[in-house]
CSV table of C-alpha atoms in Angstrom, one decimal:
chain,number,residue,atom,x,y,z
A,1,MET,CA,0.0,0.0,0.0
A,2,ARG,CA,1.1,3.5,-0.7
A,3,PHE,CA,2.1,5.8,2.2
A,4,ASN,CA,-0.8,8.1,1.7
A,5,ARG,CA,-3.2,5.2,1.7
A,6,MET,CA,-1.7,3.8,4.9
A,7,LEU,CA,-1.8,7.2,6.6
A,8,LEU,CA,-5.4,7.9,5.7
A,9,SER,CA,-6.5,4.4,6.5
A,10,ALA,CA,-4.9,4.4,9.9
A,11,THR,CA,-6.4,7.8,10.7
A,12,LEU,CA,-9.9,6.9,9.7
A,13,VAL,CA,-9.7,3.5,11.6
A,14,VAL,CA,-8.5,5.2,14.8
A,15,VAL,CA,-11.2,7.9,14.5
A,16,ALA,CA,-13.9,5.2,13.8
A,17,LEU,CA,-12.7,3.2,16.8
A,18,VAL,CA,-12.8,6.1,19.2
A,19,ILE,CA,-16.4,7.0,18.0
A,20,GLN,CA,-17.4,3.4,18.2
A,21,VAL,CA,-16.2,2.9,21.8
A,22,THR,CA,-17.0,6.3,23.3
A,23,ILE,CA,-20.4,7.0,21.6
A,24,LEU,CA,-22.0,4.1,19.6
A,25,ALA,CA,-21.3,1.4,22.2
A,26,ARG,CA,-22.9,3.5,24.9
A,27,LEU,CA,-26.2,4.2,23.2
A,28,GLN,CA,-27.8,1.1,24.7
A,29,LEU,CA,-29.7,0.3,21.5
A,30,PRO,CA,-31.6,-3.0,21.4
A,31,GLY,CA,-29.7,-5.8,19.7
A,32,ALA,CA,-26.5,-5.1,17.9
A,33,VAL,CA,-24.3,-1.9,18.0
A,34,PRO,CA,-23.9,0.3,14.9
A,35,ASP,CA,-20.5,-0.8,13.4
A,36,LEU,CA,-18.6,2.2,12.3
A,37,MET,CA,-15.4,0.1,11.9
A,38,LEU,CA,-17.2,-2.1,9.4
A,39,LEU,CA,-18.4,0.9,7.4
A,40,THR,CA,-14.9,2.4,7.4
A,41,VAL,CA,-13.4,-0.8,6.0
A,42,LEU,CA,-16.1,-1.0,3.4
A,43,GLY,CA,-15.5,2.5,2.2
A,44,LEU,CA,-11.8,2.1,1.9
A,45,ALA,CA,-12.0,-1.4,0.3
A,46,MET,CA,-14.4,-0.2,-2.4
A,47,VAL,CA,-11.8,2.4,-3.5
A,48,TYR,CA,-8.5,0.6,-2.9
A,49,GLY,CA,-9.5,-2.9,-4.0
A,50,HIS,CA,-9.5,-6.3,-2.4
A,51,VAL,CA,-5.9,-6.6,-1.4
A,52,ALA,CA,-5.8,-3.3,0.4
A,53,GLY,CA,-9.2,-4.0,1.8
A,54,ALA,CA,-8.0,-7.2,3.4
A,55,PHE,CA,-5.0,-5.4,5.0
A,56,VAL,CA,-7.1,-2.5,6.3
A,57,GLY,CA,-9.8,-4.9,7.6
A,58,PHE,CA,-7.3,-7.0,9.4
A,59,GLY,CA,-5.6,-4.0,11.0
A,60,ALA,CA,-8.9,-2.4,12.0
A,61,GLY,CA,-10.2,-5.7,13.5
A,62,LEU,CA,-7.0,-6.3,15.4
A,63,LEU,CA,-7.1,-2.8,16.8
A,64,ALA,CA,-10.7,-3.4,17.9
A,65,ASP,CA,-9.8,-6.7,19.4
A,66,ILE,CA,-7.2,-5.3,21.8
A,67,ALA,CA,-8.9,-2.0,22.5
A,68,PRO,CA,-10.9,-1.8,25.8
A,69,PRO,CA,-13.5,-2.8,26.7
A,70,ALA,CA,-13.1,-5.8,24.3
A,71,ASP,CA,-13.9,-9.1,26.0
A,72,HIS,CA,-13.2,-11.6,23.3
A,73,ALA,CA,-10.2,-13.4,22.0
A,74,ALA,CA,-7.7,-11.3,20.1
A,75,GLY,CA,-7.8,-11.9,16.3
A,76,ARG,CA,-11.5,-12.8,16.2
A,77,TYR,CA,-12.8,-9.5,14.8
A,78,ALA,CA,-9.6,-9.1,12.8
A,79,LEU,CA,-10.5,-12.3,10.8
A,80,VAL,CA,-14.0,-11.0,10.3
A,81,LEU,CA,-13.0,-7.6,8.9
A,82,CYS,CA,-10.2,-9.1,6.9
A,83,VAL,CA,-12.7,-11.3,5.0
A,84,ILE,CA,-15.2,-8.5,4.7
A,85,GLY,CA,-12.6,-6.1,3.4
A,86,TYR,CA,-11.4,-8.6,0.8
A,87,LEU,CA,-14.9,-9.4,-0.5
A,88,ALA,CA,-15.9,-5.7,-0.6
A,89,GLY,CA,-12.8,-4.8,-2.6
A,90,LEU,CA,-13.8,-7.3,-5.3
A,91,ILE,CA,-16.7,-5.1,-6.4
A,92,ARG,CA,-14.2,-2.5,-7.6
A,93,PRO,CA,-13.7,-3.1,-11.4
A,94,ASP,CA,-10.4,-2.4,-13.1
A,95,ASN,CA,-12.0,-0.6,-16.1
A,96,GLY,CA,-13.3,2.3,-14.1
A,97,GLN,CA,-17.0,1.5,-14.5
A,98,GLN,CA,-18.6,1.8,-11.2
A,99,LEU,CA,-22.1,1.5,-9.7
A,100,ARG,CA,-24.4,4.3,-10.8
A,101,SER,CA,-27.1,4.1,-8.1
A,102,ALA,CA,-27.4,3.8,-4.4
A,103,THR,CA,-28.9,0.3,-4.6
A,104,GLY,CA,-25.5,-1.4,-5.0
A,105,PRO,CA,-23.7,0.2,-2.1
A,106,MET,CA,-26.8,-0.3,0.1
A,107,LEU,CA,-26.9,-4.0,-0.7
A,108,VAL,CA,-23.1,-4.2,0.0
A,109,VAL,CA,-23.7,-2.6,3.5
A,110,VAL,CA,-26.6,-5.0,4.3
A,111,ALA,CA,-24.6,-8.1,3.1
A,112,ALA,CA,-21.5,-7.0,5.0
A,113,ALA,CA,-23.5,-6.4,8.2
A,114,ILE,CA,-25.2,-9.8,8.0
A,115,GLY,CA,-22.1,-11.6,6.9
A,116,SER,CA,-19.9,-10.1,9.6
A,117,THR,CA,-22.4,-11.0,12.3
A,118,LEU,CA,-22.7,-14.5,11.1
A,119,LEU,CA,-18.9,-14.9,10.7
A,120,TYR,CA,-18.3,-13.4,14.2
A,121,ALA,CA,-20.8,-15.7,15.7
A,122,GLY,CA,-19.4,-18.7,13.8
A,123,VAL,CA,-15.9,-18.0,15.0
A,124,GLY,CA,-17.2,-17.5,18.5
A,125,ALA,CA,-18.9,-20.9,18.4
A,126,LEU,CA,-15.6,-22.5,17.5
A,127,VAL,CA,-13.9,-21.0,20.5
A,128,GLY,CA,-16.7,-21.7,22.9
A,129,ASP,CA,-18.3,-18.3,23.0
A,130,SER,CA,-22.1,-18.7,23.2
A,131,GLU,CA,-23.0,-15.0,23.6
A,132,ALA,CA,-24.9,-14.9,20.4
A,133,ARG,CA,-27.2,-17.7,21.5
A,134,HIS,CA,-28.3,-15.8,24.6
A,135,VAL,CA,-28.9,-12.5,22.8
A,136,GLY,CA,-30.6,-14.1,19.8
A,137,LEU,CA,-28.9,-14.5,16.4
A,138,SER,CA,-31.9,-13.4,14.4
A,139,SER,CA,-32.2,-10.2,16.4
A,140,LEU,CA,-28.6,-9.4,16.0
A,141,LEU,CA,-28.7,-9.9,12.2
A,142,PHE,CA,-31.8,-7.7,11.8
A,143,THR,CA,-30.6,-4.8,14.1
A,144,ALA,CA,-27.0,-4.9,12.7
A,145,ALA,CA,-28.4,-4.5,9.1
A,146,VAL,CA,-30.8,-1.7,10.1
A,147,TYR,CA,-28.3,0.3,12.2
A,148,ASP,CA,-25.5,0.0,9.6
A,149,LEU,CA,-27.8,0.9,6.8
A,150,ILE,CA,-29.0,4.0,8.6
A,151,LEU,CA,-25.4,5.1,9.4
A,152,ALA,CA,-23.9,4.2,6.0
A,153,PRO,CA,-25.1,7.3,3.9
A,154,PHE,CA,-23.5,9.6,6.4
A,155,THR,CA,-20.1,7.8,6.5
A,156,VAL,CA,-19.4,5.7,3.4
A,157,PRO,CA,-19.5,8.4,0.7
A,158,LEU,CA,-17.3,10.7,2.8
A,159,ILE,CA,-14.8,7.9,3.4
A,160,MET,CA,-14.7,7.1,-0.3
A,161,TRP,CA,-14.3,10.7,-1.3
A,162,LEU,CA,-11.4,11.2,1.2
A,163,ALA,CA,-9.8,8.0,-0.1
A,164,ARG,CA,-9.9,9.1,-3.7
A,165,ARG,CA,-8.7,12.6,-2.9
A,166,SER,CA,-5.7,11.3,-0.9
A,167,ASP,CA,-4.9,8.6,-3.4
A,168,ASN,CA,-5.1,11.1,-6.3
A,169,ASP,CA,-5.0,8.3,-8.9
A,170,PRO,CA,-6.2,8.6,-12.6
A,171,LEU,CA,-9.1,6.2,-11.9
A,172,GLY,CA,-10.4,8.4,-9.2
A,173,GLU,CA,-10.1,11.5,-11.3
A,174,SER,CA,-11.9,9.9,-14.3
A,175,GLN,CA,-14.7,8.6,-12.1
A,176,GLY,CA,-15.1,12.0,-10.5
A,177,SER,CA,-15.4,13.7,-13.8
A,178,SER,CA,-18.0,11.3,-15.2
A,179,GLY,CA,-20.0,11.0,-11.9
A,180,THR,CA,-20.2,7.2,-12.1
A,181,ASP,CA,-18.2,6.2,-9.0
A,182,VAL,CA,-19.7,4.1,-6.2
A,183,GLY,CA,-19.9,7.1,-3.9
A,184,SER,CA,-22.0,9.0,-6.5
A,185,GLY,CA,-24.7,6.4,-6.1
A,186,TRP,CA,-25.5,7.7,-2.7
A,187,LEU,CA,-26.4,11.1,-4.3
A,188,SER,CA,-29.7,9.6,-5.6
A,189,THR,CA,-30.8,9.3,-1.9
A,190,GLY,CA,-30.0,12.9,-1.2
A,191,THR,CA,-26.8,12.2,0.7
A,192,GLY,CA,-23.1,12.3,-0.4
A,193,LEU,CA,-20.7,14.8,-1.9
A,194,ARG,CA,-21.4,16.5,-5.2
A,195,THR,CA,-17.8,16.7,-6.5
A,196,GLY,CA,-18.3,15.1,-9.9
A,197,ALA,CA,-20.2,18.0,-11.5
A,198,GLN,CA,-17.7,20.6,-10.3
A,199,ARG,CA,-14.7,18.6,-11.8
A,200,SER,CA,-16.7,18.1,-15.1
A,201,GLY,CA,-17.3,21.8,-15.4
A,202,LEU,CA,-13.6,22.6,-14.8
A,203,ARG,CA,-12.6,20.1,-17.5
A,204,ILE,CA,-15.1,21.6,-20.0
A,205,ARG,CA,-13.9,25.1,-19.4
A,206,ALA,CA,-10.3,24.0,-19.8
A,207,ALA,CA,-11.1,22.2,-23.1
A,208,ARG,CA,-12.8,25.4,-24.5
A,209,THR,CA,-9.8,27.5,-23.5
A,210,ARG,CA,-7.5,25.2,-25.4
A,211,ALA,CA,-9.7,25.2,-28.4
A,212,ALA,CA,-9.8,29.0,-28.4
A,213,ARG,CA,-6.0,29.2,-28.2
A,214,ALA,CA,-5.6,26.7,-31.1
A,215,GLY,CA,-8.0,28.9,-33.2
A,216,ARG,CA,-6.0,32.0,-32.5
A,217,ILE,CA,-2.7,30.3,-33.4
A,218,LYS,CA,-4.1,29.0,-36.7
A,219,GLY,CA,-5.3,32.5,-37.5
A,220,VAL,CA,-1.8,33.9,-37.0
A,221,LYS,CA,-0.2,31.3,-39.2
A,222,ARG,CA,-2.6,32.0,-42.0
A,223,LEU,CA,-1.7,35.7,-41.9
């Protein structure tokens, strides 16, 4: 991973962990807890790809495993987020064509919330942790999907926008100018960052300026 990717990923993961522990975990909501760490990994993985998504997921999960008040075996959540980050990164095509609506990202969030809960409970069953049985697995699955889906429009587009700005790669620029990146899909629901239209307007004005200069140069040559 590039240094700017590592720096941004580490910063976002630490901020997400602090908010997760100090605010979200203390809301006392029924069922699951809104998983900001999961949404952070999803946003970064859908920009950086499956390899970087797996590394970011493993690091974020390991940090959550050792941060208080964690009461489970270290490495359990790291495995979960590593798998989720890898799978989420697979939806990033290499040809620059991205999802155009909010339906795709919303389905990814729901699938990740349900998949991470099932995987976490499965790993816990292997090590003898029966906490999911006492709480109710069906309740955890439903509340995890609902909470993450509500929180996602306010976090995932921002994380993806920051990832593309810090990465500053040609793929991110071309996606921003055409307005077809994954983050732009959230705009149809009234949330997200409208940066694609601004970049497109700047490119159009630059093209018109170059055309005008070329016309003046040709006129001078004819004289």
